[in-house]
CSV table of C-alpha atoms in Angstrom, one decimal:
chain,number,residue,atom,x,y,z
A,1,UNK,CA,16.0,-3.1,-5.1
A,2,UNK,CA,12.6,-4.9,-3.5
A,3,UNK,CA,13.3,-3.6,-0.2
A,4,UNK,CA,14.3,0.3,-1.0
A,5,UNK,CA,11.0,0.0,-3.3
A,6,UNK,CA,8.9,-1.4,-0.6
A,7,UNK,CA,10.7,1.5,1.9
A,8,UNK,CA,9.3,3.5,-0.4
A,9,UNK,CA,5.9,2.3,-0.6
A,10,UNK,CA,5.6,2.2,3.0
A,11,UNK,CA,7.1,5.9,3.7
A,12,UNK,CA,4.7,7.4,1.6
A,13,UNK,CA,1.5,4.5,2.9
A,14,UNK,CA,2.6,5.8,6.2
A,15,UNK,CA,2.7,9.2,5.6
A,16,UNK,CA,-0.6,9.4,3.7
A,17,UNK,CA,-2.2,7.5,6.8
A,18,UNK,CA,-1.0,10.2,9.4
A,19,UNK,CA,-2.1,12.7,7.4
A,20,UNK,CA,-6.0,10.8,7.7
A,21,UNK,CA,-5.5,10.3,11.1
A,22,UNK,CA,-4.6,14.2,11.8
A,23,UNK,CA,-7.6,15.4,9.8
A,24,UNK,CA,-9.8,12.9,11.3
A,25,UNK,CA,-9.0,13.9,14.8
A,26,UNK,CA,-9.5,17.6,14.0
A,27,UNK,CA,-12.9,16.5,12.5
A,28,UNK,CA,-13.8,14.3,15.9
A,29,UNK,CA,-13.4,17.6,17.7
A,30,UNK,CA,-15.4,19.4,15.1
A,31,UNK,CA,-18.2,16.6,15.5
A,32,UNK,CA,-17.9,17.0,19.3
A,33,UNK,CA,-18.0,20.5,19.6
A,34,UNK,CA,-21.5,20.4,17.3
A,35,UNK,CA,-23.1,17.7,19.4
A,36,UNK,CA,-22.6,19.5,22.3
A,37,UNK,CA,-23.9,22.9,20.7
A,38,UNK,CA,-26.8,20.0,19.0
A,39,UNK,CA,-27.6,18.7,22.7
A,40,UNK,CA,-28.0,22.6,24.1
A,41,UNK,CA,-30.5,23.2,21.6
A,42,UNK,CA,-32.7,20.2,22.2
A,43,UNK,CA,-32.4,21.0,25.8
A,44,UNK,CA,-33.7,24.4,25.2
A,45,UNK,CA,-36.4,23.3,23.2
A,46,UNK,CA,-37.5,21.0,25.7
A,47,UNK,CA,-37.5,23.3,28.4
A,48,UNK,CA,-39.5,25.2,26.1
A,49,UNK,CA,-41.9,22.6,25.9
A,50,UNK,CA,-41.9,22.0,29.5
A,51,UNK,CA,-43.2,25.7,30.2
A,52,UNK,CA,-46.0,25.4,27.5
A,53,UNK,CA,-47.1,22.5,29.1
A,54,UNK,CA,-47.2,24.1,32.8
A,55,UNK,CA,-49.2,26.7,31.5
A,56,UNK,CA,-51.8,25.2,28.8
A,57,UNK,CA,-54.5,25.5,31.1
A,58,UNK,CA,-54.1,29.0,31.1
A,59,UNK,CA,-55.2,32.0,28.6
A,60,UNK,CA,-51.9,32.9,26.9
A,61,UNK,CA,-52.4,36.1,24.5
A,62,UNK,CA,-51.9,35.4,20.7
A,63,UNK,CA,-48.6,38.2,20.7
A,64,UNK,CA,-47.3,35.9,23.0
A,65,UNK,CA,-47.9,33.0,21.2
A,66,UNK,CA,-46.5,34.8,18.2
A,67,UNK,CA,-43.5,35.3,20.2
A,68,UNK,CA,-43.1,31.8,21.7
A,69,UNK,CA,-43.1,30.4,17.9
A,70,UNK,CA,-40.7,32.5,16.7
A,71,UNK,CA,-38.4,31.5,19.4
A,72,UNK,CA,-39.3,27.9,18.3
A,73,UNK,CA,-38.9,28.2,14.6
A,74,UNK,CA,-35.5,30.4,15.3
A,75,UNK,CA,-34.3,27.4,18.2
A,76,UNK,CA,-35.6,24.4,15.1
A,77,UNK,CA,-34.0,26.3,12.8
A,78,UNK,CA,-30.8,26.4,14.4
A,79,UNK,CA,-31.0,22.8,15.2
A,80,UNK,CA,-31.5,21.6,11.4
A,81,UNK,CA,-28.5,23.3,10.4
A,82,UNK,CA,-26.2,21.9,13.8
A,83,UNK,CA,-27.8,18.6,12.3
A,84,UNK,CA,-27.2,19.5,8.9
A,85,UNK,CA,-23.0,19.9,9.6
A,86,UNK,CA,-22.9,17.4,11.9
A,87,UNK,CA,-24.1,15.2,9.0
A,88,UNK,CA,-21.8,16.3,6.9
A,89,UNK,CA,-19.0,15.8,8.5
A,90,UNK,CA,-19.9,12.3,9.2
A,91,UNK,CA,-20.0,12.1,5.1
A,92,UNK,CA,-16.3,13.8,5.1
A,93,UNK,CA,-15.4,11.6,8.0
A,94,UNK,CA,-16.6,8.3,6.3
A,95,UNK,CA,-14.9,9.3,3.0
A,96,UNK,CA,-11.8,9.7,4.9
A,97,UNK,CA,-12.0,6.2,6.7
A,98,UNK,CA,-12.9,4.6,3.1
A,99,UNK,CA,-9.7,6.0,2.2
A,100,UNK,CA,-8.0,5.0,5.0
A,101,UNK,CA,-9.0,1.7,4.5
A,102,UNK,CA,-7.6,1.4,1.3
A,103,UNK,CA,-4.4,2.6,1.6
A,104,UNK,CA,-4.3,0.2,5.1
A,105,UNK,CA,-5.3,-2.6,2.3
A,106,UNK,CA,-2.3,-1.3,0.2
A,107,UNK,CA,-0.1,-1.6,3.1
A,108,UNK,CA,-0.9,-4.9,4.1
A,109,UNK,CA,-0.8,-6.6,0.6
A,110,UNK,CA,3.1,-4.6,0.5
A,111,UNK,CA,3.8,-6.0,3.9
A,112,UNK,CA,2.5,-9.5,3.1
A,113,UNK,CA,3.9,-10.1,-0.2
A,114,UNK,CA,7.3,-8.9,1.5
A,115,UNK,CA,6.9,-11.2,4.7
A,116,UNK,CA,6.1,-13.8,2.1
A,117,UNK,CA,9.5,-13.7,0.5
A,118,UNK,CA,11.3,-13.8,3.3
A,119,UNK,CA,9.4,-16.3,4.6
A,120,UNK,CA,10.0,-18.6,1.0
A,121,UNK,CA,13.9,-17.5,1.5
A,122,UNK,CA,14.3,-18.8,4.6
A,123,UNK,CA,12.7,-21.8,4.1
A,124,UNK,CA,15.5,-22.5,1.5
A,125,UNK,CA,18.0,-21.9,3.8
A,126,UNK,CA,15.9,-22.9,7.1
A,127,UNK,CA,18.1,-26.6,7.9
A,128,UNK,CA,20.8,-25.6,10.7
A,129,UNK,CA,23.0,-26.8,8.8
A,130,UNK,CA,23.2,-24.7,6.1
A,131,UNK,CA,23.2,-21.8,8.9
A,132,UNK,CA,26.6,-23.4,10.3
A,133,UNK,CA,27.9,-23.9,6.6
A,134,UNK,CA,27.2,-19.7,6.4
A,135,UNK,CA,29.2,-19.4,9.5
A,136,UNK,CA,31.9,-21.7,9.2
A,137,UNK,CA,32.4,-20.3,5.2
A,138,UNK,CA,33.2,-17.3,6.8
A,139,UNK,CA,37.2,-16.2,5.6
A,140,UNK,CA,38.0,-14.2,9.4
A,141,UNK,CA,36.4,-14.2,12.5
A,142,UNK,CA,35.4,-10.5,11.7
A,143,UNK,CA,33.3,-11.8,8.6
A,144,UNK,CA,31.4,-14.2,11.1
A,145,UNK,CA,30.4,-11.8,13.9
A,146,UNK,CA,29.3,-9.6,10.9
A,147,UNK,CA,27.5,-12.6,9.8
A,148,UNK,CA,26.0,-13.8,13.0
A,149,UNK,CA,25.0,-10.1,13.5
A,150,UNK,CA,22.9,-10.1,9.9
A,151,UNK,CA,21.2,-13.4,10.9
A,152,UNK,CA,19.5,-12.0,13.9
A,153,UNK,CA,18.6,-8.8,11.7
A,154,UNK,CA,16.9,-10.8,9.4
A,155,UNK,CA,15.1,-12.5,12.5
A,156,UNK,CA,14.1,-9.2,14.1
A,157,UNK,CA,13.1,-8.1,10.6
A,158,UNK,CA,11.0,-10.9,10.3
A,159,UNK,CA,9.5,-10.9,13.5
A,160,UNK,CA,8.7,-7.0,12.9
A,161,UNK,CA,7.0,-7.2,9.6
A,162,UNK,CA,4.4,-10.2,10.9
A,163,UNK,CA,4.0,-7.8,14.3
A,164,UNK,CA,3.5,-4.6,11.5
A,165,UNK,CA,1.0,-7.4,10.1
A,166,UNK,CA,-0.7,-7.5,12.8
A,167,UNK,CA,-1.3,-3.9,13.9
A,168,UNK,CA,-2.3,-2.8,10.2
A,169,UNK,CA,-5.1,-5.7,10.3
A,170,UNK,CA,-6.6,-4.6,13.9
A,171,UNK,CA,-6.7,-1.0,12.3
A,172,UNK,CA,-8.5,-1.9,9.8
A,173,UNK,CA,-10.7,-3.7,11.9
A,174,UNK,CA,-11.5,-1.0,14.2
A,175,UNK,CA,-11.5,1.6,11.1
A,176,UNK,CA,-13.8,-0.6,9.7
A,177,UNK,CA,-16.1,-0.8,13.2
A,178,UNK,CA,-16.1,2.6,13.1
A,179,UNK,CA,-17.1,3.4,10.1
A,180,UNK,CA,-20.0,1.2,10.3
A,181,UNK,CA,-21.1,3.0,13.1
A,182,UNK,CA,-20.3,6.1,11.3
A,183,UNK,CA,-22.9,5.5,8.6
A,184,UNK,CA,-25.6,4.1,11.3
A,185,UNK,CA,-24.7,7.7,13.4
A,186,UNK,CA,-25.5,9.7,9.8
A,187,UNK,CA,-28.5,7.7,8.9
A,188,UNK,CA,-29.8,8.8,12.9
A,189,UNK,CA,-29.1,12.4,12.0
A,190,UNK,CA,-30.7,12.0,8.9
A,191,UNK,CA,-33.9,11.1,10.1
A,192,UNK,CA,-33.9,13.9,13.4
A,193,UNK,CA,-33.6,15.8,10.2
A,194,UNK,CA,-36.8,15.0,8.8
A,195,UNK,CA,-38.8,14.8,11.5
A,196,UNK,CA,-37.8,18.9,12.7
A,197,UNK,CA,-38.0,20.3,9.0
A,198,UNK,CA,-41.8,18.8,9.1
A,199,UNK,CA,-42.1,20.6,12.8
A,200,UNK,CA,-41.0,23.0,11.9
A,201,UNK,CA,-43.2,23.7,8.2
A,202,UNK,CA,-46.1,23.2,10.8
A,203,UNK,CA,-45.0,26.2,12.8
A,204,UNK,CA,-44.3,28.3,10.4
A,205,UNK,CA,-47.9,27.9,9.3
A,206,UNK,CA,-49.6,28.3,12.5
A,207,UNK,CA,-47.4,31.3,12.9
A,208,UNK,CA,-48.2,32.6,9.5
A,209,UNK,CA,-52.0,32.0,11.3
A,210,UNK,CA,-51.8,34.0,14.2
A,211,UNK,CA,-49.9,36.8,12.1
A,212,UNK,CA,-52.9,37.2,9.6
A,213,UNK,CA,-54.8,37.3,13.2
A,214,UNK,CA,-53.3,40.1,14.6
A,215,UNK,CA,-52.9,42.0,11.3
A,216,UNK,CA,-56.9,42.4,11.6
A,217,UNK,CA,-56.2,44.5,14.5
A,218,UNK,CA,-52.8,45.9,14.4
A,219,UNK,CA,-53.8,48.9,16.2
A,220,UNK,CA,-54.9,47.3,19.2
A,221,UNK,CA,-52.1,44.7,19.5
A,222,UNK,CA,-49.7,47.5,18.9
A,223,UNK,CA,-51.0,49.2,21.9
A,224,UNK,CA,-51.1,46.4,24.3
A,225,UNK,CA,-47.2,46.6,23.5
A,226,UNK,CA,-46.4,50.3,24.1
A,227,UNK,CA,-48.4,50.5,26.7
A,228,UNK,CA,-46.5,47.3,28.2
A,229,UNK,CA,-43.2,49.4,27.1
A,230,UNK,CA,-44.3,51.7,29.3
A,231,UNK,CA,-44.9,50.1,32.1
A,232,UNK,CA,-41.0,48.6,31.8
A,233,UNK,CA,-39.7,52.3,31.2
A,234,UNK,CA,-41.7,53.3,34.5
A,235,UNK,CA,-40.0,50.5,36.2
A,236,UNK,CA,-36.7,51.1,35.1
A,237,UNK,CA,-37.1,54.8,36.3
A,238,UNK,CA,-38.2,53.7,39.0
A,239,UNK,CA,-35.3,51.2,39.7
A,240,UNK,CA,-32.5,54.1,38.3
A,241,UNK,CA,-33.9,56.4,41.1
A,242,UNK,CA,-33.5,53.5,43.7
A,243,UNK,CA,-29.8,53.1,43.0
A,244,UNK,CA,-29.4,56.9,42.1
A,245,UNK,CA,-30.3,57.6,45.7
A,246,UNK,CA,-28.8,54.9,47.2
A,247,UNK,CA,-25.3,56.2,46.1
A,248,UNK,CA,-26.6,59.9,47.6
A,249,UNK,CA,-27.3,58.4,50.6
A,250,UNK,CA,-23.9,56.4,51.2
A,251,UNK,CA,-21.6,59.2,50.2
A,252,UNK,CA,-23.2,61.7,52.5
A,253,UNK,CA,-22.9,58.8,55.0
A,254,UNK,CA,-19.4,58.5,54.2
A,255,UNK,CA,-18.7,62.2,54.7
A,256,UNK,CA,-18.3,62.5,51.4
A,257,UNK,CA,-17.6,66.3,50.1
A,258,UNK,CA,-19.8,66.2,47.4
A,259,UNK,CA,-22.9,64.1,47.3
A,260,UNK,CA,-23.0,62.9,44.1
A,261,UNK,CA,-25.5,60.3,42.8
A,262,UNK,CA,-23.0,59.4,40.2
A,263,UNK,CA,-21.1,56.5,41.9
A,264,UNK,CA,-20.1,54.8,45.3
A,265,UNK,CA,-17.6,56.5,47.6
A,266,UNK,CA,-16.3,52.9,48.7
A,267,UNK,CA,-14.6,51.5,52.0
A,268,UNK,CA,-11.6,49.1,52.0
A,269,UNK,CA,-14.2,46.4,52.4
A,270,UNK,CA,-16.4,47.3,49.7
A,271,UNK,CA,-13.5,47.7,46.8
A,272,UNK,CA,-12.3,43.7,47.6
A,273,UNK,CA,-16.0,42.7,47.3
A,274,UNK,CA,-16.4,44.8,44.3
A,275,UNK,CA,-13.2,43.3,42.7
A,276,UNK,CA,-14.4,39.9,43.6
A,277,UNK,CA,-17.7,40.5,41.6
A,278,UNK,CA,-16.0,41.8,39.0
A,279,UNK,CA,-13.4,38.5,38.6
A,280,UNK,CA,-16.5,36.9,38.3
A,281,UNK,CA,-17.7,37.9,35.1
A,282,UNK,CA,-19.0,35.7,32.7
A,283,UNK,CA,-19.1,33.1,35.9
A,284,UNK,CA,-22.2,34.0,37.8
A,285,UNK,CA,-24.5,31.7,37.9
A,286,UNK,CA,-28.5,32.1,36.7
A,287,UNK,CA,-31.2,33.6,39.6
A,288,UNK,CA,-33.7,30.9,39.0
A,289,UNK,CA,-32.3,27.1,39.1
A,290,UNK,CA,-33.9,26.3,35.6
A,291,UNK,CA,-34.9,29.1,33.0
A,292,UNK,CA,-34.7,30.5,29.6
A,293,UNK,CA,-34.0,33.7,28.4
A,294,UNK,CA,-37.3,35.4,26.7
A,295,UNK,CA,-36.2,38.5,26.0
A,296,UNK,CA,-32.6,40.4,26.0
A,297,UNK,CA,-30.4,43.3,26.8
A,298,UNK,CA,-31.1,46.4,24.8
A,299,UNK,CA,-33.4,47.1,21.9
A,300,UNK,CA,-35.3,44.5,19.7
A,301,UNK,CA,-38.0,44.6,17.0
A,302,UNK,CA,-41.1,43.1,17.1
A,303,UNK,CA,-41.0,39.7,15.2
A,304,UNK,CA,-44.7,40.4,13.5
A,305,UNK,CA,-45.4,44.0,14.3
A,306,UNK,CA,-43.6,46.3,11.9
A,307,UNK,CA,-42.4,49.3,13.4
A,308,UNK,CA,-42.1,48.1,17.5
A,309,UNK,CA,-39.4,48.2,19.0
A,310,UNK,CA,-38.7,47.2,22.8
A,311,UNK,CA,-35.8,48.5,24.9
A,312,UNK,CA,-34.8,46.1,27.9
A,313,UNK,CA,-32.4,47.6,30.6
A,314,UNK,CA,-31.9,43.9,31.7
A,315,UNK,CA,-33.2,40.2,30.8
A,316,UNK,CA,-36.3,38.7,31.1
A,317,UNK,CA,-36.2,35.0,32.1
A,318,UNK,CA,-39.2,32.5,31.9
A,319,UNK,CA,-39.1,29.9,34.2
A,320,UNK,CA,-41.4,27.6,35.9
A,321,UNK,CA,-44.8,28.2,38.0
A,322,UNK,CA,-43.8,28.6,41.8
A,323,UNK,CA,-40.3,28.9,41.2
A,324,UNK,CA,-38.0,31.3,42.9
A,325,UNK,CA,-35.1,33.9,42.4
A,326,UNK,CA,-31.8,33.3,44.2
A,327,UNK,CA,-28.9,35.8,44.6
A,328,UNK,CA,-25.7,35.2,41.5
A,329,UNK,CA,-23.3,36.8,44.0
A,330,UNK,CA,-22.8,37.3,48.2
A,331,UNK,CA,-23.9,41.2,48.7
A,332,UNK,CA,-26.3,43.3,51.0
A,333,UNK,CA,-29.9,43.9,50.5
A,334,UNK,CA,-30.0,47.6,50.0
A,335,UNK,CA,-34.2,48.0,49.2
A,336,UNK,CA,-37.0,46.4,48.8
A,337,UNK,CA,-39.5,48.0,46.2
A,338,UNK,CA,-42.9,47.2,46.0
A,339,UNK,CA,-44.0,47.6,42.6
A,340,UNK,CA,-47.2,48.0,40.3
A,341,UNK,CA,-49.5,45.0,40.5
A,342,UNK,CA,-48.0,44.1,44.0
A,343,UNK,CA,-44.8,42.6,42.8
A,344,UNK,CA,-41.6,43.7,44.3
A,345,UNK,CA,-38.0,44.5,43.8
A,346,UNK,CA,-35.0,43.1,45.4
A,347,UNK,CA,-31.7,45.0,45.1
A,348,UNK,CA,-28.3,43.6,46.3
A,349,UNK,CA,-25.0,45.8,46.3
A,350,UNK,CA,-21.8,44.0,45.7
A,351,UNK,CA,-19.3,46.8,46.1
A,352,UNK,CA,-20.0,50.0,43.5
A,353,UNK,CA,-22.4,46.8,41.6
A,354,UNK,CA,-25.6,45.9,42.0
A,355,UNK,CA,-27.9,42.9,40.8
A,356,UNK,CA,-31.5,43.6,41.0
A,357,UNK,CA,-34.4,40.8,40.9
A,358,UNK,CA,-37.7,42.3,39.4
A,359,UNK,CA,-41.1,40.6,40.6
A,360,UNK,CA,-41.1,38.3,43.4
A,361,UNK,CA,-43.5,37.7,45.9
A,362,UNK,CA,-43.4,36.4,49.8
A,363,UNK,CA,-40.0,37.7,50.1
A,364,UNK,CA,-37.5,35.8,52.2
A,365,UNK,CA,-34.9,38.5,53.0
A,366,UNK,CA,-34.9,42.0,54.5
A,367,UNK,CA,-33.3,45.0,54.2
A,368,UNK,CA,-29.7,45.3,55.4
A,369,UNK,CA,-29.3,41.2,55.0
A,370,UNK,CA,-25.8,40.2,54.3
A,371,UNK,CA,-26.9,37.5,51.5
A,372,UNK,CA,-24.8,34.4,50.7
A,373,UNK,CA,-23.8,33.3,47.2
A,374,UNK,CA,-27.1,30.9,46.0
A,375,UNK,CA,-29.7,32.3,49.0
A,376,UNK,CA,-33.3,32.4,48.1
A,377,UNK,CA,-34.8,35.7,47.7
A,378,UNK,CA,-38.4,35.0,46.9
A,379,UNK,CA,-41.1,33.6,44.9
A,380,UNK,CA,-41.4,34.9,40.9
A,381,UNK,CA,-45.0,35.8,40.3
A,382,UNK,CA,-46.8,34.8,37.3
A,383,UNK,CA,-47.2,37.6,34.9
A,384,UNK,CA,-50.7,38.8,34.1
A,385,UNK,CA,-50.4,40.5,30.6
A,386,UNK,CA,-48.3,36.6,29.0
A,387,UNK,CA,-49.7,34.3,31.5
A,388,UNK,CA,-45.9,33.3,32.3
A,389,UNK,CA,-43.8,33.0,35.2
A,390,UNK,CA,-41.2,36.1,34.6
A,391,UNK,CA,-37.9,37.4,36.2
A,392,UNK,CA,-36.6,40.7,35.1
A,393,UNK,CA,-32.8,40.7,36.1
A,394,UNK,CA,-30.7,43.2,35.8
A,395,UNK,CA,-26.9,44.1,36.6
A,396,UNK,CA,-25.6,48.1,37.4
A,397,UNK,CA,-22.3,49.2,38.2
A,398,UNK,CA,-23.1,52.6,40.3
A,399,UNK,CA,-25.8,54.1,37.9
A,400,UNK,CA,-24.4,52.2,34.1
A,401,UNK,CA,-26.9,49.8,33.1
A,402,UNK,CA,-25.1,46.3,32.3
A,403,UNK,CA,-25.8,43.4,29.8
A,404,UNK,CA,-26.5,40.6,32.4
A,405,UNK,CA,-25.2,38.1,29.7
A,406,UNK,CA,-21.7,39.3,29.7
A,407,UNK,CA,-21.9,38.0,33.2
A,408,UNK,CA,-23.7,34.6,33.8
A,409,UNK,CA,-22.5,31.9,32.3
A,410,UNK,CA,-24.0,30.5,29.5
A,411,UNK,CA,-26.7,33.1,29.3
């Protein structure tokens, strides 16, 4: 009856612990997957930091400072509440190793008082002796072997309960290790916590600052940015044209019969590198080796100004003074545009797709360069209306205008 009730107690101590161990698993890869998404933040922030701190010496407008605290409240934000989960499931994750430490308690004192009662049996029956008498008190030879066969059960038994011993007291050791440093890991998060909700309190109110600033003269902070909209709709016209003609060009090239600005008539060669680009997607890697993204694909409202909206036709990446624009994908330099302000244009053609790289200076390539995968294509100049270092990147397919983060990774 002791041991089908201890079977018992041990089916469902077992059960009960591999149904912890599942859900604590589930919740490592939880915890993992918010570090990692904890870490990109912090990194962004930093390089954040790292690009204020290249250009303090320099006049920044206050809209651009409006706009670089916004993207630091948004990025703190975000971090507090990756911080915030993460925390939590520590708590849910210690809860369940407190639990888990029980029932291993519950199992051990089953498996100890058990091992003890064999252990007091056999020490009444331990003499060799008696062990013979068992044998010999046997009525057949059948009845022995049956016998003999029991004895070495009993010893296997034995020596499995002080091995199950054993295992359930090193798990509790290392659940207890672990949730030690479980408890230091929350009380770390806890305080990163603190310290970024008082950052960000402090932004908010300098942003609150500089928002009362530029309310005093709305009107002329709300031209500065049309008129700056205007400029990027001139460029992009400028660009469309560009590729527009480009396509022109080719087909009557080609001996196309029509010579239509609407897409690429395309040689054998061109469709593989084409298809090649486009197995890429979501792959390519970023024009500048370290960068982030200041302002996306499509439209976007003003985060002060009420009313201004801005409509992008590519990306707009900040990076570093001196830095320089590299090509995502192996193509051929089609044009070279200067632009406005004495900034100029690379395009590359991969196929019927083109990447284009929007102010750069002391250009490396030519046109009619085959360009390798990584190949410097210039210097980014420093732009004169934020005071930052700016490339405007942008992806077509013949003359569709493309969300460049669909393709490079991790944009």
């Amino acid at each position: 009856m002791q041991d089908s009730c201890f079977s018992y107690k041990a089916i469902l101590s077992c059960f009960f612990l591999f149904f912890i161990v599942s859900t604590v698993v589930g919740q490592s890869a939880e915890q993992k997957k918010l570090e990692k998404r904890r870490e990109s933040l912090k990194q962004e922030m930093a390089q954040l930091q790292r690009l204020r701190d290249t250009n303090k010496k320099k006049e920044i407008s206050i809209l651009t400072q409006v706009e670089d605290l916004d993207t630091k409240i948004k990025l703190r934000t975000d971090l507090i509440k990756v911080t915030n989960r993460q925390a939590n499931l520590l708590t849910r994750e210690i809860n369940e190793n407190l639990s888990k430490m029980e029932s291993l308690r519950e199992e051990l004192t089953i498996l100890k008082e058990d091992y003890g009662e064999m252990i007091r049996k056999s020490y009444k029956s331990k003499s060799g002796q008696s062990k013979i008498m068992f044998l010999l008190s046997s009525e057949s030879f059948k009845q022995a072997y049956k016998r003999t066969q029991y004895m070495k059960q009993y010893a296997n038994y034995r020596k499995k309960q002080g091995n199950q011993i054993k295992e359930r007291t090193k798990l509790l050791q290392q659940t207890n290790k672990k949730l030690v440093q479980q408890k230091k890991d929350k009380d770390v998060l806890i305080a990163e916590n603190r310290i970024a909700k008082a950052a960000l309190d402090k932004e908010k109110q300098r942003q609150a600052a500089l928002v009362r600033e530029i309310k005093k003269k709305s009107s002329s902070y709300t031209a500065q940015l049309r008129k700056k909209q205007r400029e990027t709709d001139r460029i992009d016209h400028q660009i469309d044209k560009i590729i527009a003609d480009a396509i022109k060009a080719s087909n009557k090239k080609a001996g196309k019969s029509t010579t239509s600005n609407k897409g690429f008539a395309l040689t054998p060669a061109e469709v593989t590198l084409a298809r090649k680009f486009s197995r890429n997607k979501g792959k390519l890697i970023w024009p500048v080796e370290r960068g982030r993204v200041t302002r996306r694909f499509g439209k976007s409202a003003h985060p002060t100004l009420p009313g201004i909206t801005t409509i992008n036709s590519g990306v707009e990446i900040e990076t570093s003074q001196g830095a320089s624009a590299r090509a995502v994908f192996a193509g051929e330099v089609t044009t070279i545009q200067d632009m406005q302000g004495g900034a100029a244009t690379v395009f590359i053609r991969h196929g019927d797709y083109f990447t284009v790289y929007t102010n750069l200076k002391n250009i490396k390539v030519k046109t009619g360069d085959q360009i390798a995968y990584k190949e410097t294509l210039g210097e980014i100049t420093r732009n004169a209306f934020s005071g930052k270092t700016i490339l405007k990147f942008s992806v077509r397919r013949n003359t569709s205008k493309l969300n460049p983060a669909d393709w490079v990774l991790g944009m």
